[in-house]
Amino acid sequence: MSQSGKPDRQTLARLFSEFIDPEYVIADEETQKPYECDGLSMYCEMPLIVVLPETLKQVQQVMKICHQYQIPVVARGAGTGLCAGAMPHKEGVVLSLAKFNQILDIDPLARTARLQPGVRNLAISEAAAEYGLYYGPDPSSQIACTIGGNIAENSGGVHCLKYGLTVHNALSVEMITVEGERVILGSEGLDSAGLDLMALITGSEGLLGVVTEITVRLLPVPEKAQVVMAGFHTVQAAGDAVGAVIAAGIIPAGLEMMDTHAIHAAEAFANAGYPLDAEALLLCELDGTTEEVDQYIERVEQFFLQQGASSVQVSGSEAERAAMWKGRKSAFPAVGRISPDYYCMDGTIPRSQLARVLTEMQKMSAEYGLRVANVFHAGDGNLHPLILFDANVPGEFEKTEAFGGRILELCVEVGGCITGEHGVGMEKIRQMSAQFNEQEIAQFHRLKQAFDPAGTLNPGKGIPVLKHCQEYRSLPSSDTSVMPLTHHHSAGDHS
Amino acid sequence: MKDLTLQLIDQVCQAYQQRTPLMIQGNNSKAFAGRTPHKNKAKDNVSTLSTAAHTGIISYQPVELVMTARAGTTLAELRAALDEHQQILAFEAPDFDGQATIAGTLATNLSGPARPWTGSVRDMVLGTRLINGTGEYLRFGGQVMKNVAGYDVSRMQAGALGTLGVITEISFKVLPRPEYSTGLTLELPASEAIVLMNQLAGQANPITGACWYRDQLHIRLSGAARAVDKTVTSWSQKYGFQQATQDNFWQQLQHQQLPVFTETGALWRFSVNSTADDLAPAVHQTGIEVSDSLIDWCGSQRWLRTPETLAEQQNTQLQSLQRLAENARGSVTLWQGGDRSQEINQTLNPVLERLHKNVKQAMDPAGILNPGRLYSWM
C-alpha cells in the first residue's frame, strides 16, 4: 500500500489476479503501451494498470475494488475514439471490455440484437444479414469500433439524417455502477418506466457507469440503394442543392459533401472518378424500395442540374456505388497522404451557415499558415475540417490545436456545436465553455455526481472542472483546467 | 406569441427560496397523466406554474428540418406552420382537442402510431431551454441534428412529467409529409396479428403503422406513391389485406379517440417487446376483467381497459400486471383511472430508484418541481 492508503501497482495487480487470469492483469509498461491512447494519439498517458475481465462478476469486482480505494476507472472498447475519451488516467485502471465480444442473441421477428459491448459495429450488421436486417448507425470506423464505445460516444455515421444516431437505435443497456452494482436501463419496449436514463447514458463517455450489455434495434435492409454524384463550382451552390432536395420532401439515406482539397486527395487515393474541376462534390444516396429509389433518384438528378451542377453521375451498379463511397470513406487517410499529419475536427452547424463557415475557415487557414480540407455530412450539418500539419515542426501541433479550437468556437457562434459525433473526451474540454455557461457545466457536474459521487469514472473527461468549484474536484489529477497533462505524439491515421 | 421566460424564472426562484412545490401546467390537456400527489393543494402550499401563455414559434427553417417553439405553443399551431411547407411532426402526438402543447407532449413523451418507424417526440428533440429547480435558466443541446457535447439533458425530459425542470423552449426535428398514405385491414386474432405485424415490419416496405383493434389488423403505408402502391398490391395478394376506404382510423388512433381510450374504468398501458404474446388473456388470468384492448406500435405498446380499480386492490393489481410486463420485457402504467394518490408506475428496483432520486436531486435539490407526479418518492 502507498502512503495515501491506495494500493500501489503491484498490490492492485495482486488483488485483481485473485479473480482474473493474471495474464489479463497488465502492470508492465511494455504490454500496457497499446493502451496509452485511443484514436487521437496526440493525447496519451500510461495507466497504473490494464485489466481485461471476462465475466460480469469480474467487472463488478474490479469496480468494487476501485470504488473502495477511490481508484479512477477508464472503460475501453476498441480504442478507435477520436477525442481521447479512452485515454488512460495515470493513477487509474483501464478496464478493457475487449473480451466481451459475443453477439448474445439476434431476434429476427422483434428485430433486435443483444450484444456484449466489445462486439464490433459492423459485425452486428454482418450477423443480422441472414435475416435481411442490419444495424443503422455506421461510423466510419465501423469495421473496428465497438458497440460499447458507440454507446459511450453516441456515435453517428453517414446515414444519421434518415436513420438516427446511437441514441435512436439503442433500446436498453446493462450497466455496472461505480459501486459495482448491476442495473438495467431502458427495456425491450420503446420506452420504459421512470426517467429516460438511456438518453443520459448514451453519449456520456464512460463518466456515469460501465456498460456491459446492449440491446439495439435492427432495420430491414433496403431493397435498393443508389448514389447521385454531382460536382459544383461553388460550395454555396452545392449547399443550395442539398436544401432543394430536402425542401422537396426527400430524405436521402446519406448526403456527403467534400471540398476541393478533399476531392483531390480522395481521387488520388481511390480513383473514384471524382470531378477534379469541382469546388464541391455531393454524394447523395437514396435507399428504399426499388420504386421509391427510381422515383426519387430522377428528381434528385434534376435538382442538382437546376442548381448548376457541373457534372452529375448516377451509380449504375453496386460496384459503381461502392467506388463512389470508397473515395469519401477513405478521405481521411487520403488527406493523410498529402500531409505528414492531420487533425480532424467535428463541429456541427446549421447547413445554411456552411458558406460563411468555410469562408471564415479559409481566412483562419491563411492566418495560421495551415491548410484545411473539408468533409461534411451535409444532411445533418456535421462538419469535419481536417487541418494539415507537420508534428515534427516544433510548435505546429499547438498552432493546429489553436486553429481547431477557433473553428469549433465559430461553429457555436453560428448556432451549432463543438462536437457532432466524436465526443468531448479530453480533446474538446476547453471548448465546452464556448457552448455551455458555468451554470450549465455545474449542472452537468451535479448529474455526474448522481451516478459517481467520488468522480472516479473516467475523471478529467467530458465536462471541464470549474475553477471556482472546488467541491467538484475530488481527484487532484482530474484537474483538466490546467492543460496539457499529456505528451504529444504524431497524428494517427484513423478515419 | 409571448415570451414569459423572466416571469417563469422568477416564480421558480421564489418557490425555491420558500421551498414550496410548483405544479407545472400548460393547457392542462393531460391532467390525467401521472399521479395526483396533492389532495389538498392549499394545505400543501402548492402553486400552479403556468406555461400556457408562453407561446410562439421562435424559428422554423424548413430546409434545415428544424423548428424551435416556446413551451405553451400548441401542436395545432405547429402543424399549421409546418403544413405550409408540406412538413409534419413525425411523432404524431395526440392533439387533445387542439389543447396539447409541445412541452406537455415532451414531458409525457406522447407519440403516435408512426413511433416505431419515424421515432418518438424524445427522438426528435434536438435541444431545450429549461429552468431547473433552483431557478437557473439553462440551455442543453441545440438546433442541429448531431450534438454530443455534454449529457443529453434535453431527451431526459421525455416522460419525466416536469419533475426535472420547467421546459421553456424546445428545438426539434421535423420531417417532410409523406407523398402518399393508405391503410390496409385484415381480420385476425390478436396473437396472429402480433406475429404478422412484426413480420411485415421486418420487410423493406414503406410501413408507418401497425395496430390491432377489435379483431382487425390495421396497417398503414406511407411514402413514395409507386412504392406504396406496389406494397398494397403485393400484401393484398399475399395476406388477403383489404385496402381501407376513407376511414379515419389512424386519425382516431393518433388522437386517442377510439373507444378504448374514452370508455370508463381503468386504462393500463404496457410498453413491451413487440413480439410478446397478447396480454389480455394473461391479465384476465390474474382475475382482472379486460373489457377492451388495443395493440399499437407494431406490438410494442398495449392498451388494456379494465373495470375501475378499487383503491385497496390497486397496488396488488399493479404488482401482478408488473410481473406480466416484466415477462414481456417491458413495463406497465396505470394510465387513467384508479386512485392516483397511490403509485401508478412500475416499481423500480433499489439501484434504479436510488439513481432516480439522485438525478432528481441534481436537477431539483429542493424537490419543488412537480413533486410526486411520477413517483411518490421523487
CSV table of N, CA, C and O in Angstrom, one decimal, chain A residues 133-185:
chain,number,residue,atom,x,y,z
A,133,LEU,N,-31.7,-8.1,-42.1
A,133,LEU,CA,-31.7,-6.9,-41.2
A,133,LEU,C,-30.3,-6.3,-41.1
A,133,LEU,O,-29.3,-7.0,-41.4
A,134,TYR,N,-30.2,-5.1,-40.6
A,134,TYR,CA,-28.9,-4.5,-40.3
A,134,TYR,C,-29.0,-3.5,-39.2
A,134,TYR,O,-30.1,-3.1,-38.8
A,135,TYR,N,-27.8,-3.0,-38.6
A,135,TYR,CA,-27.8,-2.0,-37.6
A,135,TYR,C,-27.5,-0.7,-38.2
A,135,TYR,O,-26.6,-0.5,-39.0
A,136,GLY,N,-28.4,0.3,-38.0
A,136,GLY,CA,-28.4,1.6,-38.7
A,136,GLY,C,-27.1,2.4,-38.5
A,136,GLY,O,-26.4,2.7,-39.5
A,137,PRO,N,-26.7,2.9,-37.3
A,137,PRO,CA,-25.6,3.8,-37.2
A,137,PRO,C,-24.3,3.2,-37.7
A,137,PRO,O,-23.9,2.0,-37.4
A,138,ASP,N,-23.6,3.9,-38.6
A,138,ASP,CA,-22.4,3.3,-39.3
A,138,ASP,C,-21.2,4.3,-39.3
A,138,ASP,O,-20.8,4.8,-40.3
A,139,PRO,N,-20.6,4.5,-38.1
A,139,PRO,CA,-19.5,5.4,-38.0
A,139,PRO,C,-18.4,4.9,-39.0
A,139,PRO,O,-18.3,3.7,-39.3
A,140,SER,N,-17.5,5.8,-39.5
A,140,SER,CA,-16.5,5.5,-40.5
A,140,SER,C,-15.6,4.4,-40.0
A,140,SER,O,-15.0,3.6,-40.7
A,141,SER,N,-15.5,4.3,-38.6
A,141,SER,CA,-14.6,3.3,-38.0
A,141,SER,C,-15.3,2.0,-37.8
A,141,SER,O,-14.8,1.1,-37.0
A,142,GLN,N,-16.4,1.7,-38.5
A,142,GLN,CA,-17.3,0.6,-38.1
A,142,GLN,C,-16.7,-0.8,-38.2
A,142,GLN,O,-17.2,-1.7,-37.6
A,143,ILE,N,-15.6,-0.9,-39.0
A,143,ILE,CA,-15.0,-2.2,-39.1
A,143,ILE,C,-14.3,-2.5,-37.7
A,143,ILE,O,-14.0,-3.7,-37.4
A,144,ALA,N,-13.9,-1.5,-37.0
A,144,ALA,CA,-13.1,-1.7,-35.8
A,144,ALA,C,-13.8,-1.3,-34.5
A,144,ALA,O,-13.7,-1.9,-33.4
A,145,CYS,N,-14.6,-0.2,-34.6
A,145,CYS,CA,-15.2,0.3,-33.3
A,145,CYS,C,-16.2,-0.6,-32.8
A,145,CYS,O,-16.9,-1.4,-33.5
A,146,THR,N,-16.5,-0.5,-31.4
A,146,THR,CA,-17.4,-1.5,-30.8
A,146,THR,C,-18.7,-0.8,-30.4
A,146,THR,O,-18.7,0.4,-30.2
A,147,ILE,N,-19.7,-1.6,-30.2
A,147,ILE,CA,-21.0,-1.0,-29.8
A,147,ILE,C,-20.9,-0.4,-28.4
A,147,ILE,O,-21.6,0.6,-28.2
A,148,GLY,N,-20.1,-0.9,-27.5
A,148,GLY,CA,-19.9,-0.3,-26.2
A,148,GLY,C,-19.4,1.2,-26.3
A,148,GLY,O,-19.9,2.1,-25.7
A,149,GLY,N,-18.4,1.3,-27.2
A,149,GLY,CA,-17.8,2.6,-27.5
A,149,GLY,C,-18.9,3.5,-28.2
A,149,GLY,O,-18.9,4.7,-27.9
A,150,ASN,N,-19.7,2.9,-29.0
A,150,ASN,CA,-20.7,3.7,-29.7
A,150,ASN,C,-21.7,4.3,-28.7
A,150,ASN,O,-22.2,5.4,-28.9
A,151,ILE,N,-22.1,3.5,-27.7
A,151,ILE,CA,-23.0,4.0,-26.6
A,151,ILE,C,-22.3,5.1,-25.9
A,151,ILE,O,-22.9,6.2,-25.7
A,152,ALA,N,-21.0,4.9,-25.6
A,152,ALA,CA,-20.3,6.0,-24.8
A,152,ALA,C,-20.2,7.3,-25.6
A,152,ALA,O,-20.3,8.3,-25.0
A,153,GLU,N,-20.1,7.2,-26.9
A,153,GLU,CA,-19.9,8.4,-27.7
A,153,GLU,C,-21.2,8.9,-28.4
A,153,GLU,O,-21.2,9.9,-29.1
A,154,ASN,N,-22.3,8.1,-28.4
A,154,ASN,CA,-23.5,8.3,-29.2
A,154,ASN,C,-23.1,8.5,-30.6
A,154,ASN,O,-23.4,9.5,-31.3
A,155,SER,N,-22.4,7.5,-31.1
A,155,SER,CA,-21.8,7.6,-32.5
A,155,SER,C,-22.8,7.7,-33.6
A,155,SER,O,-24.0,7.3,-33.4
A,156,GLY,N,-22.4,8.4,-34.6
A,156,GLY,CA,-23.3,8.6,-35.8
A,156,GLY,C,-22.9,7.8,-37.0
A,156,GLY,O,-22.8,6.6,-37.0
A,157,GLY,N,-22.5,8.6,-38.0
A,157,GLY,CA,-22.1,7.9,-39.3
A,157,GLY,C,-22.7,8.7,-40.4
A,157,GLY,O,-23.2,9.8,-40.2
A,158,VAL,N,-22.7,8.1,-41.6
A,158,VAL,CA,-23.1,8.9,-42.8
A,158,VAL,C,-24.6,8.8,-43.0
A,158,VAL,O,-25.2,9.4,-43.9
A,159,HIS,N,-25.3,7.9,-42.3
A,159,HIS,CA,-26.7,7.7,-42.5
A,159,HIS,C,-27.6,8.3,-41.4
A,159,HIS,O,-28.8,7.9,-41.3
A,160,CYS,N,-27.1,9.2,-40.6
A,160,CYS,CA,-27.8,9.7,-39.5
A,160,CYS,C,-29.1,10.5,-39.8
A,160,CYS,O,-30.1,10.4,-39.0
A,161,LEU,N,-29.1,11.2,-40.9
A,161,LEU,CA,-30.3,12.1,-41.1
A,161,LEU,C,-31.5,11.2,-41.2
A,161,LEU,O,-32.6,11.5,-40.7
A,162,LYS,N,-31.4,10.1,-41.9
A,162,LYS,CA,-32.5,9.2,-42.1
A,162,LYS,C,-32.7,8.2,-40.9
A,162,LYS,O,-33.8,7.9,-40.5
A,163,TYR,N,-31.6,7.6,-40.4
A,163,TYR,CA,-31.7,6.5,-39.5
A,163,TYR,C,-31.3,6.8,-38.1
A,163,TYR,O,-31.3,5.9,-37.2
A,164,GLY,N,-30.8,8.0,-37.8
A,164,GLY,CA,-30.6,8.4,-36.5
A,164,GLY,C,-29.2,8.0,-35.9
A,164,GLY,O,-28.4,7.4,-36.6
A,165,LEU,N,-29.0,8.5,-34.7
A,165,LEU,CA,-27.7,8.2,-34.0
A,165,LEU,C,-27.9,7.0,-33.1
A,165,LEU,O,-28.9,6.4,-33.1
A,166,THR,N,-26.8,6.7,-32.4
A,166,THR,CA,-26.9,5.5,-31.5
A,166,THR,C,-28.1,5.7,-30.5
A,166,THR,O,-28.8,4.7,-30.3
A,167,VAL,N,-28.3,6.9,-30.0
A,167,VAL,CA,-29.4,7.1,-29.0
A,167,VAL,C,-30.8,6.7,-29.6
A,167,VAL,O,-31.7,6.4,-28.8
A,168,HIS,N,-30.9,6.8,-30.9
A,168,HIS,CA,-32.2,6.4,-31.5
A,168,HIS,C,-32.3,4.9,-31.8
A,168,HIS,O,-33.4,4.4,-32.1
A,169,ASN,N,-31.2,4.2,-31.7
A,169,ASN,CA,-31.2,2.8,-32.1
A,169,ASN,C,-30.9,1.8,-30.9
A,169,ASN,O,-30.9,0.6,-31.1
A,170,ALA,N,-30.6,2.4,-29.8
A,170,ALA,CA,-30.3,1.5,-28.6
A,170,ALA,C,-31.6,1.4,-27.7
A,170,ALA,O,-32.2,2.5,-27.4
A,171,LEU,N,-32.0,0.2,-27.4
A,171,LEU,CA,-33.2,0.1,-26.5
A,171,LEU,C,-32.9,0.0,-25.1
A,171,LEU,O,-33.6,0.6,-24.2
A,172,SER,N,-31.8,-0.7,-24.7
A,172,SER,CA,-31.5,-0.9,-23.3
A,172,SER,C,-30.1,-1.3,-23.1
A,172,SER,O,-29.4,-1.8,-24.0
A,173,VAL,N,-29.6,-1.0,-21.9
A,173,VAL,CA,-28.2,-1.4,-21.5
A,173,VAL,C,-28.2,-2.0,-20.2
A,173,VAL,O,-29.1,-1.7,-19.3
A,174,GLU,N,-27.3,-3.0,-20.0
A,174,GLU,CA,-27.0,-3.4,-18.6
A,174,GLU,C,-25.7,-2.6,-18.2
A,174,GLU,O,-24.8,-2.5,-19.0
A,175,MET,N,-25.8,-2.0,-17.0
A,175,MET,CA,-24.7,-1.1,-16.6
A,175,MET,C,-24.2,-1.5,-15.2
A,175,MET,O,-25.0,-1.9,-14.4
A,176,ILE,N,-22.9,-1.4,-15.0
A,176,ILE,CA,-22.4,-1.6,-13.7
A,176,ILE,C,-22.1,-0.2,-13.2
A,176,ILE,O,-21.4,0.6,-13.8
A,177,THR,N,-22.6,0.1,-12.0
A,177,THR,CA,-22.5,1.4,-11.4
A,177,THR,C,-21.0,1.5,-10.8
A,177,THR,O,-20.3,0.5,-10.7
A,178,VAL,N,-20.7,2.7,-10.5
A,178,VAL,CA,-19.3,2.9,-9.9
A,178,VAL,C,-19.1,2.0,-8.6
A,178,VAL,O,-18.0,1.6,-8.3
A,179,GLU,N,-20.2,1.7,-8.0
A,179,GLU,CA,-20.2,0.9,-6.7
A,179,GLU,C,-20.1,-0.6,-7.1
A,179,GLU,O,-19.9,-1.4,-6.2
A,180,GLY,N,-20.3,-0.9,-8.3
A,180,GLY,CA,-20.2,-2.3,-8.7
A,180,GLY,C,-21.5,-3.0,-8.8
A,180,GLY,O,-21.6,-4.3,-8.9
A,181,GLU,N,-22.6,-2.3,-8.7
A,181,GLU,CA,-23.9,-2.9,-8.8
A,181,GLU,C,-24.4,-3.0,-10.2
A,181,GLU,O,-24.1,-2.1,-11.0
A,182,ARG,N,-25.2,-4.0,-10.5
A,182,ARG,CA,-25.7,-4.2,-11.8
A,182,ARG,C,-27.1,-3.5,-11.9
A,182,ARG,O,-27.9,-3.7,-11.0
A,183,VAL,N,-27.3,-2.8,-13.0
A,183,VAL,CA,-28.6,-2.2,-13.2
A,183,VAL,C,-29.0,-2.2,-14.7
A,183,VAL,O,-28.1,-2.2,-15.6
A,184,ILE,N,-30.3,-2.4,-15.0
A,184,ILE,CA,-30.7,-2.4,-16.4
A,184,ILE,C,-31.4,-1.0,-16.7
A,184,ILE,O,-32.3,-0.6,-15.9
A,185,LEU,N,-31.0,-0.4,-17.7
A,185,LEU,CA,-31.7,0.9,-18.1
A,185,LEU,C,-32.4,0.6,-19.4
A,185,LEU,O,-31.9,-0.1,-20.2
